[in-house]
Tab-separated table of C-alpha atoms in Angstrom:
chain	number	residue	atom	x	y	z
A	23	UNK	CA	144.969	104.490	108.708
A	24	UNK	CA	141.827	105.503	107.158
A	25	UNK	CA	141.670	102.415	104.854
A	26	UNK	CA	138.675	100.087	105.297
A	27	UNK	CA	139.716	97.101	107.301
A	28	UNK	CA	139.798	93.985	105.031
A	29	UNK	CA	137.831	91.146	106.566
A	30	UNK	CA	137.358	88.336	104.175
A	31	UNK	CA	136.481	85.563	106.705
A	32	UNK	CA	136.061	84.866	110.279
A	33	UNK	CA	139.663	83.596	110.706
A	34	UNK	CA	140.916	86.891	109.336
A	35	UNK	CA	138.538	88.707	111.692
A	36	UNK	CA	139.660	86.837	114.596
A	37	UNK	CA	143.207	88.564	114.493
A	38	UNK	CA	141.348	91.782	115.539
A	39	UNK	CA	142.584	93.109	118.873
A	40	UNK	CA	139.454	93.669	120.970
A	41	UNK	CA	138.734	97.135	122.337
A	42	UNK	CA	136.107	95.973	124.631
A	43	UNK	CA	137.073	94.267	127.867
A	44	UNK	CA	135.699	91.264	129.707
A	45	UNK	CA	134.700	91.383	133.393
A	46	UNK	CA	132.066	93.777	132.549
A	47	UNK	CA	128.812	93.146	134.523
A	48	UNK	CA	126.497	92.238	131.628
A	49	UNK	CA	124.559	89.053	132.241
A	50	UNK	CA	126.100	85.737	131.125
A	51	UNK	CA	124.863	85.211	127.520
A	52	UNK	CA	124.027	88.881	126.872
A	53	UNK	CA	124.070	89.803	123.145
A	54	UNK	CA	124.893	93.503	123.770
A	55	UNK	CA	128.739	92.790	124.058
A	56	UNK	CA	128.615	90.465	121.081
A	57	UNK	CA	127.163	93.516	119.028
A	58	UNK	CA	129.670	96.011	120.494
A	59	UNK	CA	132.456	93.670	119.645
A	60	UNK	CA	131.419	93.198	116.034
A	61	UNK	CA	131.072	96.985	115.745
A	62	UNK	CA	134.368	97.980	117.356
A	63	UNK	CA	136.223	95.242	115.494
A	64	UNK	CA	134.874	96.304	112.172
A	65	UNK	CA	137.380	99.140	112.004
A	66	UNK	CA	140.990	99.801	112.984
A	67	UNK	CA	140.524	103.495	113.231
A	68	UNK	CA	140.278	105.551	116.445
A	69	UNK	CA	136.897	105.491	118.129
A	70	UNK	CA	135.012	108.129	119.900
A	71	UNK	CA	132.169	106.385	121.670
A	72	UNK	CA	129.206	107.045	123.898
A	73	UNK	CA	126.678	105.058	125.646
A	74	UNK	CA	123.195	106.283	126.801
A	75	UNK	CA	121.996	104.931	130.219
A	76	UNK	CA	120.980	101.383	129.955
A	77	UNK	CA	122.478	97.919	130.481
A	78	UNK	CA	125.475	98.556	128.341
A	79	UNK	CA	126.315	101.692	130.328
A	80	UNK	CA	125.792	100.652	133.936
A	81	UNK	CA	127.578	97.279	133.290
A	82	UNK	CA	130.684	98.725	131.553
A	83	UNK	CA	131.360	101.662	133.686
A	84	UNK	CA	131.159	100.488	137.256
A	85	UNK	CA	133.397	102.745	139.196
A	86	UNK	CA	136.449	102.207	139.494
A	87	UNK	CA	136.435	100.190	136.325
A	88	UNK	CA	135.808	100.780	132.687
A	89	UNK	CA	135.591	98.175	130.022
A	90	UNK	CA	136.348	100.432	127.061
A	91	UNK	CA	139.758	100.887	125.330
A	92	UNK	CA	138.626	103.868	123.444
A	93	UNK	CA	137.368	107.334	124.288
A	94	UNK	CA	133.996	106.847	125.857
A	95	UNK	CA	131.478	108.995	127.494
A	96	UNK	CA	128.247	108.821	129.337
A	97	UNK	CA	126.101	111.698	130.305
A	98	UNK	CA	122.416	111.178	130.498
A	99	UNK	CA	119.673	108.837	129.317
A	100	UNK	CA	118.606	110.786	126.237
A	101	UNK	CA	121.849	112.527	125.051
A	102	UNK	CA	124.391	109.915	124.264
A	103	UNK	CA	123.911	110.626	120.629
A	104	UNK	CA	124.266	114.363	120.952
A	105	UNK	CA	127.421	113.935	122.977
A	106	UNK	CA	129.076	112.196	120.192
A	107	UNK	CA	127.531	114.702	117.731
A	108	UNK	CA	129.131	117.584	119.687
A	109	UNK	CA	132.411	115.724	119.647
A	110	UNK	CA	132.210	115.381	115.970
A	111	UNK	CA	131.401	119.039	115.466
A	112	UNK	CA	134.380	120.122	117.575
A	113	UNK	CA	136.589	117.756	115.547
A	114	UNK	CA	135.374	119.174	112.264
A	115	UNK	CA	135.916	122.811	113.599
A	116	UNK	CA	139.399	122.015	114.853
A	117	UNK	CA	140.287	120.323	111.546
A	118	UNK	CA	139.128	123.567	109.528
A	119	UNK	CA	141.093	125.791	111.761
A	120	UNK	CA	144.214	123.419	111.410
A	121	UNK	CA	144.498	122.788	115.039
A	122	UNK	CA	144.419	119.128	115.245
A	123	UNK	CA	147.609	117.666	116.603
A	124	UNK	CA	147.206	114.449	114.360
A	125	UNK	CA	145.168	115.594	111.440
A	126	UNK	CA	145.897	112.207	109.589
A	127	UNK	CA	144.031	110.235	111.930
A	128	UNK	CA	140.476	109.527	111.053
A	129	UNK	CA	138.389	108.858	114.087
A	130	UNK	CA	134.922	107.266	113.868
A	131	UNK	CA	132.021	108.595	116.017
A	132	UNK	CA	129.651	106.007	117.311
A	133	UNK	CA	127.013	106.184	119.963
A	134	UNK	CA	125.378	103.149	121.602
A	135	UNK	CA	121.974	103.212	123.188
A	136	UNK	CA	119.364	100.605	124.079
A	137	UNK	CA	115.925	100.692	122.641
A	138	UNK	CA	114.555	102.666	125.502
A	139	UNK	CA	117.164	105.495	125.109
A	140	UNK	CA	116.466	105.366	121.254
A	141	UNK	CA	112.816	104.669	120.623
A	142	UNK	CA	111.357	106.600	123.621
A	143	UNK	CA	113.513	108.833	125.851
A	144	UNK	CA	116.333	109.815	123.315
A	145	UNK	CA	114.093	109.941	120.141
A	146	UNK	CA	114.167	113.733	119.912
A	147	UNK	CA	117.964	113.968	120.278
A	148	UNK	CA	118.717	111.230	117.812
A	149	UNK	CA	116.279	112.816	115.346
A	150	UNK	CA	118.131	116.048	115.815
A	151	UNK	CA	121.470	114.438	115.084
A	152	UNK	CA	120.123	112.824	112.013
A	153	UNK	CA	118.537	116.155	110.862
A	154	UNK	CA	121.659	118.115	111.447
A	155	UNK	CA	123.778	115.706	109.336
A	156	UNK	CA	126.605	114.897	111.768
A	157	UNK	CA	129.177	112.399	110.545
A	158	UNK	CA	128.343	109.777	113.198
A	159	UNK	CA	126.728	106.398	113.546
A	160	UNK	CA	124.048	105.515	116.128
A	161	UNK	CA	123.674	101.896	117.082
A	162	UNK	CA	120.546	100.673	118.977
A	163	UNK	CA	120.826	97.511	120.919
A	164	UNK	CA	117.179	96.520	120.613
A	165	UNK	CA	116.164	94.147	123.401
A	166	UNK	CA	112.688	95.248	123.180
A	167	UNK	CA	112.269	96.124	126.851
A	168	UNK	CA	113.700	98.288	129.559
A	169	UNK	CA	115.959	95.511	130.864
A	170	UNK	CA	118.102	97.621	133.114
A	171	UNK	CA	115.395	98.766	135.323
A	172	UNK	CA	113.596	95.562	135.688
A	173	UNK	CA	111.774	95.016	132.472
A	174	UNK	CA	109.216	97.865	131.861
A	175	UNK	CA	107.537	98.122	128.459
A	176	UNK	CA	109.229	100.480	125.778
A	177	UNK	CA	107.832	101.423	122.353
A	178	UNK	CA	109.902	98.618	120.944
A	179	UNK	CA	108.108	95.970	122.852
A	180	UNK	CA	106.082	93.709	120.544
A	181	UNK	CA	102.329	92.821	121.070
A	182	UNK	CA	101.618	89.986	123.548
A	183	UNK	CA	105.058	90.319	125.259
A	184	UNK	CA	104.821	90.107	129.093
A	185	UNK	CA	106.576	92.892	130.827
A	186	UNK	CA	106.513	94.302	134.305
A	187	UNK	CA	104.331	97.259	133.380
A	188	UNK	CA	102.209	95.418	130.955
A	189	UNK	CA	102.089	91.934	132.744
A	190	UNK	CA	100.059	89.034	131.426
A	191	UNK	CA	97.419	87.758	133.593
A	192	UNK	CA	93.764	87.141	133.949
A	193	UNK	CA	92.659	90.282	132.217
A	194	UNK	CA	95.532	91.035	129.740
A	195	UNK	CA	97.763	89.261	127.556
A	196	UNK	CA	100.564	91.790	128.118
A	197	UNK	CA	101.790	94.503	125.756
A	198	UNK	CA	98.796	95.704	123.767
A	199	UNK	CA	100.747	98.013	121.252
A	200	UNK	CA	102.989	96.966	118.359
A	201	UNK	CA	106.588	97.818	117.838
A	202	UNK	CA	107.559	101.102	116.396
A	203	UNK	CA	109.242	100.901	112.967
A	204	UNK	CA	112.322	103.083	113.956
A	205	UNK	CA	114.331	102.274	110.885
A	206	UNK	CA	111.688	103.711	108.545
A	207	UNK	CA	111.365	106.898	110.788
A	208	UNK	CA	115.028	107.378	110.724
A	209	UNK	CA	115.183	106.755	107.048
A	210	UNK	CA	112.534	109.400	106.482
A	211	UNK	CA	115.027	111.906	107.623
A	212	UNK	CA	116.811	111.281	104.407
A	213	UNK	CA	119.952	110.033	106.008
A	214	UNK	CA	122.431	108.273	103.754
A	215	UNK	CA	122.368	104.901	105.414
A	216	UNK	CA	120.067	103.078	107.891
A	217	UNK	CA	120.072	99.295	108.376
A	218	UNK	CA	118.949	96.418	110.565
A	219	UNK	CA	121.482	94.029	111.627
A	220	UNK	CA	121.668	90.910	113.867
A	221	UNK	CA	124.785	89.515	115.742
A	222	UNK	CA	124.399	86.034	114.331
A	223	UNK	CA	124.951	87.354	110.715
A	224	UNK	CA	128.333	88.672	111.500
A	225	UNK	CA	129.475	89.231	107.915
A	226	UNK	CA	126.361	91.156	106.997
A	227	UNK	CA	126.774	93.186	110.175
A	228	UNK	CA	130.476	94.049	109.552
A	229	UNK	CA	129.643	95.004	106.009
A	230	UNK	CA	126.910	97.343	106.987
A	231	UNK	CA	129.016	98.834	109.762
A	232	UNK	CA	132.057	99.434	107.439
A	233	UNK	CA	129.628	100.937	104.866
A	234	UNK	CA	128.118	103.138	107.545
A	235	UNK	CA	131.451	104.358	108.820
A	236	UNK	CA	132.717	105.133	105.400
A	237	UNK	CA	129.639	107.090	104.276
A	238	UNK	CA	129.508	110.870	104.949
A	239	UNK	CA	126.603	111.838	107.288
A	240	UNK	CA	124.560	110.339	109.982
A	241	UNK	CA	123.968	106.538	109.900
A	242	UNK	CA	121.387	104.629	111.953
A	243	UNK	CA	121.791	100.956	112.737
A	244	UNK	CA	119.103	98.914	114.685
A	245	UNK	CA	120.675	95.619	116.001
A	246	UNK	CA	118.555	92.967	117.687
A	247	UNK	CA	119.830	91.954	121.077
A	248	UNK	CA	118.163	89.059	122.758
A	249	UNK	CA	117.975	89.550	126.516
A	250	UNK	CA	118.327	86.296	128.570
A	251	UNK	CA	116.715	87.938	131.566
A	252	UNK	CA	113.753	89.604	130.199
A	253	UNK	CA	112.899	87.407	127.203
A	254	UNK	CA	113.265	84.542	129.669
A	255	UNK	CA	115.466	81.951	127.957
A	256	UNK	CA	118.642	80.053	128.947
A	257	UNK	CA	121.858	82.129	128.507
A	258	UNK	CA	123.384	79.472	126.113
A	259	UNK	CA	120.429	80.080	123.632
A	260	UNK	CA	121.231	83.585	122.678
A	261	UNK	CA	122.394	82.802	119.231
A	262	UNK	CA	119.716	80.312	118.716
A	263	UNK	CA	117.118	82.929	119.449
A	264	UNK	CA	118.740	85.403	117.183
A	265	UNK	CA	118.788	82.760	114.426
A	266	UNK	CA	115.037	82.210	115.085
A	267	UNK	CA	114.497	85.995	114.972
A	268	UNK	CA	116.176	86.469	111.579
A	269	UNK	CA	115.039	83.246	110.033
A	270	UNK	CA	111.259	83.729	111.027
A	271	UNK	CA	111.462	87.240	109.640
A	272	UNK	CA	110.322	88.712	112.840
A	273	UNK	CA	113.521	90.886	112.454
A	274	UNK	CA	114.308	91.187	108.770
A	275	UNK	CA	117.785	92.264	107.776
A	276	UNK	CA	117.738	95.155	105.287
A	277	UNK	CA	119.256	98.563	104.534
A	278	UNK	CA	117.869	101.763	103.241
A	279	UNK	CA	120.276	103.920	101.261
A	280	UNK	CA	119.651	107.767	101.124
A	281	UNK	CA	116.280	107.278	102.751
A	282	UNK	CA	114.561	105.476	99.703
A	283	UNK	CA	116.663	102.733	98.131
A	284	UNK	CA	115.855	99.523	100.090
A	285	UNK	CA	117.879	96.364	99.828
A	286	UNK	CA	117.135	93.108	101.671
A	287	UNK	CA	120.463	91.760	102.679
A	288	UNK	CA	119.392	88.427	104.065
A	289	UNK	CA	116.887	85.906	102.776
A	290	UNK	CA	116.385	82.811	104.948
A	291	UNK	CA	116.633	79.479	102.958
A	292	UNK	CA	113.952	78.029	105.252
A	293	UNK	CA	111.554	80.421	106.685
A	294	UNK	CA	110.634	79.344	110.357
A	295	UNK	CA	107.149	79.950	111.571
A	296	UNK	CA	106.828	82.894	114.108
A	297	UNK	CA	105.332	80.305	116.503
A	298	UNK	CA	108.604	78.532	116.873
A	299	UNK	CA	110.418	81.960	117.661
A	300	UNK	CA	107.716	82.784	120.321
A	301	UNK	CA	107.868	79.228	121.738
A	302	UNK	CA	111.500	79.575	122.509
A	303	UNK	CA	110.864	82.487	124.952
A	304	UNK	CA	109.255	82.737	128.365
A	305	UNK	CA	107.827	86.066	127.700
A	306	UNK	CA	105.306	84.684	125.143
A	307	UNK	CA	104.415	81.651	127.292
A	308	UNK	CA	100.903	82.735	128.085
A	309	UNK	CA	100.007	83.213	124.279
A	310	UNK	CA	99.995	79.433	123.919
A	311	UNK	CA	96.723	79.224	125.914
A	312	UNK	CA	93.773	78.607	123.751
A	313	UNK	CA	92.218	82.094	124.277
A	314	UNK	CA	95.183	83.918	123.060
A	315	UNK	CA	96.290	81.622	120.145
A	316	UNK	CA	94.721	84.129	117.602
A	317	UNK	CA	97.500	86.587	118.570
A	318	UNK	CA	100.149	84.183	117.151
A	319	UNK	CA	98.062	83.868	113.996
A	320	UNK	CA	97.911	87.723	113.707
A	321	UNK	CA	101.587	88.113	114.285
A	322	UNK	CA	102.382	85.649	111.590
A	323	UNK	CA	100.127	87.690	109.238
A	324	UNK	CA	101.856	90.871	110.247
A	325	UNK	CA	105.279	89.406	109.705
A	326	UNK	CA	104.237	87.980	106.179
A	327	UNK	CA	102.671	91.377	105.283
A	328	UNK	CA	105.956	93.182	106.215
A	329	UNK	CA	108.028	90.887	104.261
A	330	UNK	CA	105.922	91.382	101.196
A	331	UNK	CA	106.170	95.087	101.713
A	332	UNK	CA	109.837	94.884	101.861
A	333	UNK	CA	110.088	92.738	98.663
A	334	UNK	CA	107.819	95.178	96.937
A	335	UNK	CA	109.889	98.177	98.061
A	336	UNK	CA	113.065	96.418	96.991
A	337	UNK	CA	111.670	95.648	93.655
A	338	UNK	CA	110.312	99.032	92.921
A	339	UNK	CA	113.486	100.782	93.905
A	340	UNK	CA	111.605	103.533	95.753
B	29	UNK	CA	143.917	101.173	144.077
B	30	UNK	CA	143.618	103.545	147.022
B	31	UNK	CA	140.507	103.164	149.103
B	32	UNK	CA	138.051	106.109	148.782
B	33	UNK	CA	135.416	107.043	151.335
B	34	UNK	CA	131.700	106.999	150.217
B	35	UNK	CA	131.722	110.893	150.195
B	36	UNK	CA	135.102	111.240	148.351
B	37	UNK	CA	134.157	110.324	144.861
B	38	UNK	CA	134.953	112.653	142.179
B	39	UNK	CA	132.086	114.178	140.250
B	40	UNK	CA	132.434	113.318	136.583
B	41	UNK	CA	135.247	110.900	137.014
B	42	UNK	CA	137.669	110.132	134.130
B	43	UNK	CA	139.186	106.576	134.021
B	44	UNK	CA	142.369	105.727	132.107
B	45	UNK	CA	142.326	102.199	130.656
B	46	UNK	CA	146.024	102.193	130.215
B	47	UNK	CA	149.214	103.133	132.102
B	48	UNK	CA	151.221	105.479	129.960
B	49	UNK	CA	150.657	106.337	126.305
B	50	UNK	CA	149.522	103.735	123.635
B	51	UNK	CA	149.243	104.957	120.135
B	52	UNK	CA	147.605	102.198	118.125
B	53	UNK	CA	145.266	100.094	120.312
B	54	UNK	CA	143.590	98.304	117.381
B	55	UNK	CA	146.974	97.041	116.367
B	56	UNK	CA	148.107	95.944	119.856
B	57	UNK	CA	147.034	92.453	121.262
B	58	UNK	CA	145.951	92.243	124.783
B	59	UNK	CA	149.153	90.740	126.051
B	60	UNK	CA	151.235	93.743	124.977
B	61	UNK	CA	148.861	96.325	126.437
B	62	UNK	CA	149.751	98.051	129.806
B	63	UNK	CA	146.256	98.014	131.433
B	64	UNK	CA	145.849	100.142	134.485
B	65	UNK	CA	144.066	99.111	137.462
B	66	UNK	CA	140.955	100.731	136.098
B	67	UNK	CA	140.480	98.590	133.202
B	68	UNK	CA	137.985	95.824	133.968
B	69	UNK	CA	140.545	93.538	132.195
B	70	UNK	CA	142.262	93.495	135.556
B	71	UNK	CA	139.116	92.354	137.338
B	72	UNK	CA	137.582	88.974	137.458
B	73	UNK	CA	134.163	87.569	137.232
B	74	UNK	CA	135.172	83.959	137.415
B	75	UNK	CA	133.133	83.580	140.649
B	76	UNK	CA	129.911	84.059	138.525
B	77	UNK	CA	130.314	80.692	137.011
B	78	UNK	CA	128.469	77.521	137.946
B	79	UNK	CA	129.686	75.647	134.860
B	80	UNK	CA	132.827	76.154	133.031
B	81	UNK	CA	133.811	75.273	129.423
B	82	UNK	CA	136.761	72.968	128.751
B	83	UNK	CA	138.521	73.197	125.328
B	84	UNK	CA	139.769	70.038	123.604
B	85	UNK	CA	142.338	71.084	120.885
B	86	UNK	CA	141.983	67.504	119.075
B	87	UNK	CA	138.804	68.306	117.276
B	88	UNK	CA	138.978	72.064	116.804
B	89	UNK	CA	138.882	73.309	113.236
B	90	UNK	CA	139.591	76.901	114.107
B	91	UNK	CA	136.349	78.072	112.656
B	92	UNK	CA	136.391	81.011	115.339
B	93	UNK	CA	132.585	80.785	115.805
B	94	UNK	CA	133.293	80.696	119.617
B	95	UNK	CA	135.521	83.738	119.260
B	96	UNK	CA	132.925	85.905	117.496
B	97	UNK	CA	129.976	84.840	119.547
B	98	UNK	CA	131.712	84.983	123.002
B	99	UNK	CA	130.003	87.932	124.852
B	100	UNK	CA	132.912	88.197	127.348
B	101	UNK	CA	135.968	88.285	125.182
B	102	UNK	CA	137.111	85.025	126.866
B	103	UNK	CA	138.164	82.947	123.822
B	104	UNK	CA	141.753	83.688	123.149
B	105	UNK	CA	142.546	83.515	119.323
B	106	UNK	CA	145.998	84.365	118.079
B	107	UNK	CA	147.285	83.882	114.552
B	108	UNK	CA	143.879	82.672	113.404
B	109	UNK	CA	144.037	79.796	115.947
B	110	UNK	CA	141.899	79.167	118.913
B	111	UNK	CA	144.422	78.618	121.728
B	112	UNK	CA	142.303	78.729	124.894
B	113	UNK	CA	139.836	80.293	127.218
B	114	UNK	CA	140.389	83.346	129.505
B	115	UNK	CA	138.897	81.923	132.799
B	116	UNK	CA	139.229	85.273	134.594
B	117	UNK	CA	136.487	86.648	132.317
B	118	UNK	CA	134.294	83.786	131.385
B	119	UNK	CA	130.928	83.892	132.925
B	120	UNK	CA	130.017	80.359	131.927
B	121	UNK	CA	127.016	81.217	129.643
B	122	UNK	CA	127.809	78.387	127.408
B	123	UNK	CA	127.206	80.035	124.006
B	124	UNK	CA	130.699	78.789	122.706
B	125	UNK	CA	129.548	75.153	123.247
B	126	UNK	CA	126.258	75.724	121.481
B	127	UNK	CA	127.936	77.234	118.364
B	128	UNK	CA	130.630	74.785	118.239
B	129	UNK	CA	130.178	72.937	114.948
B	130	UNK	CA	132.512	70.038	115.207
B	131	UNK	CA	131.704	66.319	115.978
B	132	UNK	CA	132.157	65.695	118.883
B	133	UNK	CA	132.159	69.261	120.098
B	134	UNK	CA	135.507	70.908	120.913
B	135	UNK	CA	134.094	72.761	123.884
B	136	UNK	CA	131.759	71.296	126.539
B	137	UNK	CA	130.460	72.538	129.920
B	138	UNK	CA	131.309	71.017	132.923
B	139	UNK	CA	130.621	71.745	136.645
B	140	UNK	CA	133.069	74.496	138.064
B	141	UNK	CA	134.928	71.841	140.241
B	142	UNK	CA	135.524	69.345	137.373
B	143	UNK	CA	139.181	68.443	136.714
B	144	UNK	CA	140.248	69.466	133.386
B	145	UNK	CA	142.753	66.685	132.607
B	146	UNK	CA	140.293	63.955	133.748
B	147	UNK	CA	137.520	65.309	131.591
B	148	UNK	CA	139.890	65.695	128.542
B	149	UNK	CA	140.790	62.019	128.999
B	150	UNK	CA	137.106	60.884	128.714
B	151	UNK	CA	136.108	63.328	125.904
B	152	UNK	CA	133.101	61.836	124.003
B	153	UNK	CA	133.951	60.106	120.810
B	154	UNK	CA	132.673	61.085	117.353
B	155	UNK	CA	128.962	60.365	116.878
B	156	UNK	CA	127.539	58.756	113.798
B	157	UNK	CA	125.300	61.101	111.902
B	158	UNK	CA	121.586	60.655	112.492
B	159	UNK	CA	119.545	60.237	109.387
């Protein structure tokens, strides 16, 4: 059972039996469940899951219903990661004492959280899990806003995005601060594996998830999850927006092994200008006024600089 | 399920997805699982839809893009073949239509009240490539 599931192509992948159910209350076109399905289907092993408070949690566990076909727990906003870490510690202790009823099963410990529960509120807890070296995976569903409570800014919200607590208007262009580089922070803990993934690159994603599940120690995964409600685009365009995010390098896909060895896993053939990514979303609409156009230019420069930095790091192997 | 009053909810509720014991969930396809009433699989969100997707088998190449990108587990794929749409769980977002690569598309959105057979009969023909 503990073998890695063989997934050569999408047809083979499609024989997986889903362990996440429909009729959850996520918005039509929400990328959360696409990411969750890709993570859960990447393995055949038992799963012990948690979700921190956020869209995913409130929409999949509406009493008296649950959308999960695996052990799943929700406690608080901040401690989804520590709940799973505790379960993992208990599992390890029982295994050493020889008190497991089915010791040959090899469960995987995964915690899901939104960017609010990871970048801001649960930051200390996740940092603790990474530092203590639990054998678990933390997956961030990064929609760059507190979507569940009505679209407040989080520390993942990028500059210029209009949110309900940083609205664009006569005096402001919306969010003033740039997005926090969470993957770098987590990699700085010296954890064996941290990576950025996107649901549209499913093969890259499954490969990273499988690697993360095999590796001994804590794993941090940051997944972009376009939000139809707060990013203000049509539900059918979710995959198109994700394509634009990865192809414009706003959300580059890379992995960091053992905290230092960086590999870029996806290089777009045709790099799309950031302007195109922003034009597709309603939250950046105000930036196309003449007085704010400089922000788009600045953003393009930031993205180029970041891409150059990643390339330099990959080349230098540091 | 039995009706519970507003002040009778358990604190820290545990819900069981399946009736009875199930040993290998990842190896059991949905038809063979004994879902309990607590699983959202037994619920329906079909009343969310304004438009519904209709699937035409004739042009499908079983690429499974719709399966992987469906957020609601509503594309039913068995033995590497796309066999239909789960209309109880489809919310009508239209992602499957957007990602369908065939020419003409094997999935198209229609108003909820559209008649499936009538629409299948007048399915658009193959379009010449724009150059």
